[in-house]
């Protein structure tokens, strides 16, 4: 039986990495008491809280945290008509936090994620490991059998091309979970008592041309490199699908990272996922996606961006046109999703004009 770490008595980190360059984005509908256990690792950082559901409900945040909180009224006020691209009653609303952040890096975590323990019993500072992943290069063009060659105690193995050892910039760090695995509803129903107790001490670059199922509850990324593509789609209230928000974003960012020669890492760090969601509720949200993904994944596997697409925004607009052309026949929802992708980019650029961040 795996248990979360006990962080009571641990001091707040006096030398947090990238303190002034990173925001923590948390989507929630409830009080954020879980932040008490994260205090030693997360208190020094600025939080962006995106409140889903009833905007009149007051969300309690533990004392000592620096944060800004946005509810649906704020989203509507800030984005106006373009607020339609932000999902309601779904954790996909978190991407609004990515949009309003002005920092270079984002770490996003769910409110049912607790601090994990490594095999020695030590509390895992998940954010610190994500930062290490993002600050080290990736190796997407040739697989290293010792996994991440840039970690301490590892290197490139014999036969690895010297011309590729410099690596590429890492855009995304995808972490994992102990206890409750991130399963779909059918797997939850078949394995209701299954828990992940395996702590694999490894980080690896996902190879170019390989898609992956991205989970948004323990995720960090370089906002400057890939931020405009981190759109979690139209999910939840009023939509025919849910629980595919992070999957959609993951498929999009991987195609774009491959095109722009950026890296995506997965593995460490672990968090402790404390609560299993209701599989019957999940099945209702997922059932169309379970069928659709058999068409969607080949679409992304075959998606080719043009040489003219040299920015994330240009890549994303091209991808939106492909979605409209290739997936709208699957369901009218994808026509609406393609339009929302364009609206998202327009809203992103309005809040993040190139002159504001020094980019041409």
Tab-separated table of C-alpha atoms in Angstrom:
chain	number	residue	atom	x	y	z
A	1	UNK	CA	0.000	0.000	0.000
A	2	UNK	CA	1.497	3.299	-1.093
A	3	UNK	CA	0.928	6.380	1.063
A	4	UNK	CA	1.534	10.104	0.501
A	5	UNK	CA	4.526	11.787	2.095
A	6	UNK	CA	4.266	13.518	5.455
A	7	UNK	CA	5.602	17.038	4.967
A	8	UNK	CA	4.704	18.352	8.430
A	9	UNK	CA	7.748	20.060	9.880
A	10	UNK	CA	9.599	20.383	6.583
A	11	UNK	CA	10.869	23.941	6.105
A	12	UNK	CA	9.859	26.062	3.148
A	13	UNK	CA	12.524	25.804	0.456
A	14	UNK	CA	14.820	28.831	1.006
A	15	UNK	CA	16.325	28.681	-2.503
A	16	UNK	CA	13.479	27.811	-4.900
A	17	UNK	CA	14.527	27.380	-8.513
A	18	UNK	CA	13.123	29.886	-11.023
A	19	UNK	CA	11.006	31.562	-8.332
A	20	UNK	CA	10.364	34.682	-10.412
A	21	UNK	CA	10.045	32.868	-13.735
A	22	UNK	CA	7.333	30.304	-12.985
A	23	UNK	CA	3.615	30.311	-12.232
A	24	UNK	CA	1.636	27.420	-10.754
A	25	UNK	CA	-1.800	26.974	-12.347
A	26	UNK	CA	-4.515	25.115	-10.426
A	27	UNK	CA	-8.082	24.504	-11.677
A	28	UNK	CA	-10.551	23.891	-8.865
A	29	UNK	CA	-14.116	23.915	-7.596
A	30	UNK	CA	-13.189	23.535	-3.903
A	31	UNK	CA	-11.047	24.851	-1.074
A	32	UNK	CA	-7.336	24.334	-1.668
A	33	UNK	CA	-6.461	22.715	1.650
A	34	UNK	CA	-4.184	20.305	-0.220
A	35	UNK	CA	-1.685	23.156	-0.537
A	36	UNK	CA	-0.806	22.772	3.148
A	37	UNK	CA	1.163	19.605	2.417
A	38	UNK	CA	2.802	21.259	-0.591
A	39	UNK	CA	3.868	24.323	1.416
A	40	UNK	CA	7.589	23.360	1.717
A	41	UNK	CA	7.870	23.174	-2.076
A	42	UNK	CA	5.235	25.490	-3.574
A	43	UNK	CA	4.725	28.409	-1.153
A	44	UNK	CA	7.543	30.545	-2.633
A	45	UNK	CA	5.848	30.582	-6.038
A	46	UNK	CA	2.984	32.616	-7.465
A	47	UNK	CA	-0.295	30.732	-7.993
A	48	UNK	CA	-2.903	31.291	-10.679
A	49	UNK	CA	-6.143	29.658	-9.533
A	50	UNK	CA	-8.882	29.100	-12.121
A	51	UNK	CA	-12.175	28.557	-10.316
A	52	UNK	CA	-14.608	26.407	-12.255
A	53	UNK	CA	-18.324	26.150	-11.600
A	54	UNK	CA	-20.287	28.627	-9.451
A	55	UNK	CA	-18.407	31.953	-9.454
A	56	UNK	CA	-20.199	33.104	-6.286
A	57	UNK	CA	-18.603	30.331	-4.235
A	58	UNK	CA	-15.661	31.475	-2.129
A	59	UNK	CA	-12.500	29.374	-2.477
A	60	UNK	CA	-10.246	29.166	0.577
A	61	UNK	CA	-6.507	29.315	-0.056
A	62	UNK	CA	-4.130	28.560	2.841
A	63	UNK	CA	-2.476	31.599	4.369
A	64	UNK	CA	0.967	32.538	3.126
A	65	UNK	CA	0.448	31.788	-0.551
A	66	UNK	CA	0.716	34.541	-3.162
A	67	UNK	CA	-2.051	34.041	-5.703
A	68	UNK	CA	-4.541	35.505	-8.128
A	69	UNK	CA	-7.917	33.843	-8.622
A	70	UNK	CA	-10.113	33.937	-11.708
A	71	UNK	CA	-13.702	32.695	-11.939
A	72	UNK	CA	-16.059	32.500	-14.904
A	73	UNK	CA	-17.105	36.132	-14.515
A	74	UNK	CA	-13.463	37.193	-14.725
A	75	UNK	CA	-12.875	35.048	-17.813
A	76	UNK	CA	-15.903	36.600	-19.523
A	77	UNK	CA	-14.787	40.108	-18.537
A	78	UNK	CA	-11.212	39.662	-19.743
A	79	UNK	CA	-11.860	37.772	-22.973
A	80	UNK	CA	-15.294	39.093	-23.934
A	81	UNK	CA	-16.817	37.083	-26.814
A	82	UNK	CA	-13.607	35.039	-27.068
A	83	UNK	CA	-14.374	33.534	-23.635
A	84	UNK	CA	-16.362	30.922	-25.572
A	85	UNK	CA	-13.100	29.052	-26.198
A	86	UNK	CA	-12.602	28.392	-22.460
A	87	UNK	CA	-14.393	25.285	-21.226
A	88	UNK	CA	-16.873	25.432	-18.340
A	89	UNK	CA	-17.415	22.736	-15.708
A	90	UNK	CA	-14.272	20.927	-16.791
A	91	UNK	CA	-10.637	21.063	-15.695
A	92	UNK	CA	-9.846	22.249	-19.236
A	93	UNK	CA	-10.528	25.722	-17.840
A	94	UNK	CA	-6.951	25.610	-16.499
A	95	UNK	CA	-5.610	26.776	-19.863
A	96	UNK	CA	-6.983	30.251	-19.099
A	97	UNK	CA	-4.275	30.410	-16.454
A	98	UNK	CA	-1.663	29.639	-19.076
A	99	UNK	CA	-2.967	32.514	-21.156
A	100	UNK	CA	-2.917	35.200	-18.442
A	101	UNK	CA	0.441	34.196	-16.972
A	102	UNK	CA	3.392	36.413	-17.802
A	103	UNK	CA	6.058	33.933	-16.688
A	104	UNK	CA	8.321	31.768	-18.831
A	105	UNK	CA	7.385	28.475	-17.148
A	106	UNK	CA	4.133	26.871	-15.995
A	107	UNK	CA	3.554	24.026	-13.548
A	108	UNK	CA	-0.022	22.769	-13.343
A	109	UNK	CA	-1.379	20.384	-10.732
A	110	UNK	CA	-4.814	19.126	-9.672
A	111	UNK	CA	-6.238	19.646	-6.198
A	112	UNK	CA	-6.371	15.901	-5.482
A	113	UNK	CA	-2.628	15.478	-6.029
A	114	UNK	CA	-0.567	15.073	-2.872
A	115	UNK	CA	3.177	14.900	-2.252
A	116	UNK	CA	4.609	11.480	-3.153
A	117	UNK	CA	7.409	9.549	-1.459
A	118	UNK	CA	10.366	8.062	-3.289
A	119	UNK	CA	11.459	4.491	-2.442
A	120	UNK	CA	13.654	5.789	0.398
A	121	UNK	CA	10.654	7.496	2.011
A	122	UNK	CA	11.771	11.009	1.119
A	123	UNK	CA	9.123	13.536	0.068
A	124	UNK	CA	9.314	14.245	-3.663
A	125	UNK	CA	9.662	17.878	-4.686
A	126	UNK	CA	7.797	17.437	-7.955
A	127	UNK	CA	8.233	21.021	-9.097
A	128	UNK	CA	12.015	20.924	-8.648
A	129	UNK	CA	12.245	17.791	-10.810
A	130	UNK	CA	10.041	19.340	-13.506
A	131	UNK	CA	12.348	22.360	-13.588
A	132	UNK	CA	15.397	20.112	-13.942
A	133	UNK	CA	13.683	18.317	-16.830
A	134	UNK	CA	12.872	21.582	-18.584
A	135	UNK	CA	16.339	23.062	-18.131
A	136	UNK	CA	18.072	19.983	-19.606
A	137	UNK	CA	18.016	19.191	-23.334
A	138	UNK	CA	15.920	16.458	-24.914
A	139	UNK	CA	16.991	13.783	-27.399
A	140	UNK	CA	13.976	13.109	-29.680
A	141	UNK	CA	15.854	12.012	-32.800
A	142	UNK	CA	17.629	8.928	-31.456
A	143	UNK	CA	16.621	6.857	-28.422
A	144	UNK	CA	19.175	6.511	-25.622
A	145	UNK	CA	18.821	3.137	-23.860
A	146	UNK	CA	19.980	4.674	-20.559
A	147	UNK	CA	16.995	7.023	-20.886
A	148	UNK	CA	17.847	10.659	-20.125
A	149	UNK	CA	21.567	11.042	-20.865
A	150	UNK	CA	21.641	14.484	-19.249
A	151	UNK	CA	20.792	13.242	-15.749
A	152	UNK	CA	23.554	12.920	-13.199
A	153	UNK	CA	25.096	9.446	-13.374
A	154	UNK	CA	23.975	8.798	-16.958
A	155	UNK	CA	25.364	9.516	-20.413
A	156	UNK	CA	24.968	8.590	-24.058
A	157	UNK	CA	25.573	4.914	-24.702
A	158	UNK	CA	27.984	3.447	-27.232
A	159	UNK	CA	26.653	3.895	-30.748
A	160	UNK	CA	24.768	7.113	-30.051
A	161	UNK	CA	25.577	9.633	-32.830
A	162	UNK	CA	27.878	12.397	-31.632
A	163	UNK	CA	26.152	14.814	-34.010
A	164	UNK	CA	22.927	14.479	-31.993
A	165	UNK	CA	24.344	14.667	-28.470
A	166	UNK	CA	23.789	18.381	-28.092
A	167	UNK	CA	20.059	17.691	-28.010
A	168	UNK	CA	17.225	20.196	-28.388
A	169	UNK	CA	15.364	22.508	-26.031
A	170	UNK	CA	12.802	20.811	-23.785
A	171	UNK	CA	9.312	22.291	-24.092
A	172	UNK	CA	7.275	19.903	-21.919
A	173	UNK	CA	7.867	17.838	-18.765
A	174	UNK	CA	5.154	15.215	-18.166
A	175	UNK	CA	5.068	13.706	-14.682
A	176	UNK	CA	3.428	10.515	-13.391
A	177	UNK	CA	1.363	9.364	-10.423
A	178	UNK	CA	1.477	6.896	-7.565
A	179	UNK	CA	-1.664	5.323	-6.088
A	180	UNK	CA	-4.610	6.082	-8.444
A	181	UNK	CA	-3.481	5.580	-12.069
A	182	UNK	CA	-4.810	7.809	-14.828
A	183	UNK	CA	-7.066	5.157	-16.378
A	184	UNK	CA	-10.022	5.547	-18.711
A	185	UNK	CA	-13.476	4.520	-17.512
A	186	UNK	CA	-13.532	0.979	-19.008
A	187	UNK	CA	-10.184	0.169	-17.388
A	188	UNK	CA	-11.389	1.670	-14.088
A	189	UNK	CA	-14.429	-0.608	-14.199
A	190	UNK	CA	-12.358	-3.711	-14.941
A	191	UNK	CA	-9.671	-2.883	-12.353
A	192	UNK	CA	-11.443	-0.894	-9.607
A	193	UNK	CA	-8.902	-1.722	-6.917
A	194	UNK	CA	-5.724	-1.397	-8.945
A	195	UNK	CA	-3.158	1.036	-7.565
A	196	UNK	CA	0.182	2.072	-8.979
A	197	UNK	CA	2.900	1.297	-6.452
A	198	UNK	CA	5.816	1.225	-8.899
A	199	UNK	CA	8.230	4.128	-8.648
A	200	UNK	CA	10.408	4.038	-11.754
A	201	UNK	CA	13.428	6.315	-11.346
A	202	UNK	CA	13.641	7.380	-14.974
A	203	UNK	CA	13.076	10.297	-17.309
A	204	UNK	CA	12.995	9.820	-21.060
A	205	UNK	CA	12.440	11.868	-24.187
A	206	UNK	CA	9.423	10.784	-26.210
A	207	UNK	CA	10.823	10.050	-29.696
A	208	UNK	CA	9.970	12.204	-32.674
A	209	UNK	CA	6.948	10.836	-34.518
A	210	UNK	CA	5.524	9.164	-31.410
A	211	UNK	CA	2.333	10.443	-29.789
A	212	UNK	CA	1.546	9.970	-26.100
A	213	UNK	CA	-1.450	10.318	-23.747
A	214	UNK	CA	-0.690	13.549	-21.881
A	215	UNK	CA	-2.184	13.894	-18.409
A	216	UNK	CA	-2.655	17.468	-17.209
A	217	UNK	CA	-2.575	16.901	-13.453
A	218	UNK	CA	1.227	16.847	-13.054
A	219	UNK	CA	2.642	18.816	-15.943
A	220	UNK	CA	5.154	21.593	-16.595
A	221	UNK	CA	6.112	23.397	-19.757
A	222	UNK	CA	8.100	26.264	-21.193
A	223	UNK	CA	5.446	28.829	-21.990
A	224	UNK	CA	7.709	30.731	-24.362
A	225	UNK	CA	8.437	27.625	-26.420
A	226	UNK	CA	5.023	25.912	-26.600
A	227	UNK	CA	2.480	27.954	-24.580
A	228	UNK	CA	0.127	28.956	-27.419
A	229	UNK	CA	-0.408	25.285	-28.290
A	230	UNK	CA	-1.362	24.294	-24.725
A	231	UNK	CA	-5.057	24.652	-25.413
A	232	UNK	CA	-7.182	22.038	-23.674
A	233	UNK	CA	-10.017	22.248	-26.159
A	234	UNK	CA	-13.779	22.512	-25.744
A	235	UNK	CA	-14.890	20.082	-23.049
A	236	UNK	CA	-17.452	19.795	-20.268
A	237	UNK	CA	-20.651	21.798	-20.101
A	238	UNK	CA	-22.489	21.916	-23.422
A	239	UNK	CA	-19.984	19.675	-25.205
A	240	UNK	CA	-20.393	16.035	-26.281
A	241	UNK	CA	-17.098	14.939	-24.725
A	242	UNK	CA	-15.055	15.304	-21.555
A	243	UNK	CA	-11.814	13.999	-20.030
A	244	UNK	CA	-10.017	14.387	-23.344
A	245	UNK	CA	-8.884	17.961	-22.738
A	246	UNK	CA	-5.296	17.105	-21.833
A	247	UNK	CA	-5.198	14.334	-24.450
A	248	UNK	CA	-6.139	16.817	-27.173
A	249	UNK	CA	-3.513	19.301	-26.008
A	250	UNK	CA	-0.914	16.529	-25.833
A	251	UNK	CA	-1.544	15.380	-29.397
A	252	UNK	CA	-1.361	18.962	-30.663
A	253	UNK	CA	1.805	19.916	-28.799
A	254	UNK	CA	3.602	16.734	-29.829
A	255	UNK	CA	2.964	17.315	-33.529
A	256	UNK	CA	4.150	20.908	-33.151
A	257	UNK	CA	7.172	20.038	-31.010
A	258	UNK	CA	8.226	17.455	-33.597
A	259	UNK	CA	7.863	20.033	-36.366
A	260	UNK	CA	9.803	22.732	-34.491
A	261	UNK	CA	12.463	20.300	-33.154
A	262	UNK	CA	11.491	20.685	-29.496
A	263	UNK	CA	11.589	17.978	-26.837
A	264	UNK	CA	8.938	16.362	-24.631
A	265	UNK	CA	10.012	14.404	-21.562
A	266	UNK	CA	8.040	11.947	-19.451
A	267	UNK	CA	8.702	10.001	-16.252
A	268	UNK	CA	9.804	11.685	-13.034
A	269	UNK	CA	8.450	13.437	-11.051
A	270	UNK	CA	5.729	11.466	-9.307
A	271	UNK	CA	2.838	12.899	-7.352
A	272	UNK	CA	0.421	10.924	-5.149
A	273	UNK	CA	-2.996	10.867	-6.834
A	274	UNK	CA	-5.371	10.603	-3.909
A	275	UNK	CA	-8.850	10.157	-5.332
A	276	UNK	CA	-10.391	7.946	-8.001
A	277	UNK	CA	-13.161	9.651	-9.946
A	278	UNK	CA	-16.459	7.862	-10.532
A	279	UNK	CA	-16.009	5.452	-13.475
A	280	UNK	CA	-19.684	5.637	-14.465
A	281	UNK	CA	-19.579	9.436	-14.609
A	282	UNK	CA	-16.302	9.176	-16.500
A	283	UNK	CA	-17.791	6.722	-18.992
A	284	UNK	CA	-20.582	9.149	-19.786
A	285	UNK	CA	-17.991	11.850	-20.474
A	286	UNK	CA	-15.594	9.623	-22.384
A	287	UNK	CA	-17.717	7.271	-24.433
A	288	UNK	CA	-17.654	9.283	-27.667
A	289	UNK	CA	-13.956	9.983	-27.250
A	290	UNK	CA	-13.225	6.285	-26.845
A	291	UNK	CA	-14.625	5.711	-30.342
A	292	UNK	CA	-13.363	8.962	-31.835
A	293	UNK	CA	-9.787	8.495	-30.702
A	294	UNK	CA	-9.389	5.582	-33.121
A	295	UNK	CA	-9.833	8.165	-35.893
A	296	UNK	CA	-8.237	11.151	-34.151
A	297	UNK	CA	-4.916	9.482	-33.366
A	298	UNK	CA	-4.220	8.415	-36.989
A	299	UNK	CA	-5.116	11.978	-37.996
A	300	UNK	CA	-2.394	13.376	-35.721
A	301	UNK	CA	0.044	10.649	-36.724
A	302	UNK	CA	-0.294	11.745	-40.333
A	303	UNK	CA	-0.482	15.500	-39.753
A	304	UNK	CA	2.318	17.316	-41.615
A	305	UNK	CA	2.908	21.016	-41.050
A	306	UNK	CA	4.319	23.211	-43.783
A	307	UNK	CA	7.813	24.709	-43.901
A	308	UNK	CA	6.169	28.116	-43.708
A	309	UNK	CA	4.889	27.328	-40.201
A	310	UNK	CA	7.818	28.518	-38.090
A	311	UNK	CA	6.038	29.762	-34.950
A	312	UNK	CA	3.783	27.895	-32.541
A	313	UNK	CA	0.866	30.111	-33.538
A	314	UNK	CA	1.372	29.418	-37.233
A	315	UNK	CA	1.604	25.695	-36.557
A	316	UNK	CA	-1.553	25.758	-34.453
A	317	UNK	CA	-3.579	27.649	-37.043
A	318	UNK	CA	-2.477	25.140	-39.713
A	319	UNK	CA	-3.490	22.300	-37.396
A	320	UNK	CA	-6.902	23.895	-36.808
A	321	UNK	CA	-7.499	23.985	-40.564
A	322	UNK	CA	-6.587	20.293	-40.806
A	323	UNK	CA	-9.006	19.499	-37.963
A	324	UNK	CA	-11.807	21.291	-39.796
A	325	UNK	CA	-10.975	19.573	-43.084
A	326	UNK	CA	-10.305	16.030	-41.846
A	327	UNK	CA	-12.294	15.547	-38.632
A	328	UNK	CA	-15.510	17.503	-39.185
A	329	UNK	CA	-16.934	14.523	-41.065
A	330	UNK	CA	-16.493	12.488	-37.883
A	331	UNK	CA	-18.793	14.815	-35.940
A	332	UNK	CA	-19.880	18.474	-36.214
A	333	UNK	CA	-18.194	19.010	-32.832
A	334	UNK	CA	-14.810	19.099	-34.561
A	335	UNK	CA	-15.876	21.969	-36.776
A	336	UNK	CA	-16.699	23.928	-33.625
A	337	UNK	CA	-13.453	22.794	-31.988
A	338	UNK	CA	-11.418	23.974	-34.980
A	339	UNK	CA	-13.042	27.411	-34.709
A	340	UNK	CA	-12.324	27.468	-30.970
A	341	UNK	CA	-8.651	26.703	-31.681
A	342	UNK	CA	-8.454	29.824	-33.845
A	343	UNK	CA	-10.287	31.884	-31.209
A	344	UNK	CA	-7.849	30.634	-28.580
A	345	UNK	CA	-4.856	31.838	-30.619
A	346	UNK	CA	-6.507	35.214	-31.220
A	347	UNK	CA	-7.192	35.608	-27.492
A	348	UNK	CA	-3.661	34.471	-26.612
A	349	UNK	CA	-2.116	37.040	-28.944
A	350	UNK	CA	-4.331	39.820	-27.599
A	351	UNK	CA	-3.213	39.128	-24.026
A	352	UNK	CA	0.368	38.368	-25.050
A	353	UNK	CA	1.294	40.824	-27.822
A	354	UNK	CA	4.763	40.200	-29.280
A	355	UNK	CA	6.068	43.604	-28.126
A	356	UNK	CA	5.189	42.739	-24.521
A	357	UNK	CA	7.535	39.784	-24.326
A	358	UNK	CA	10.247	41.055	-26.628
A	359	UNK	CA	9.487	38.709	-29.511
A	360	UNK	CA	9.349	39.715	-33.119
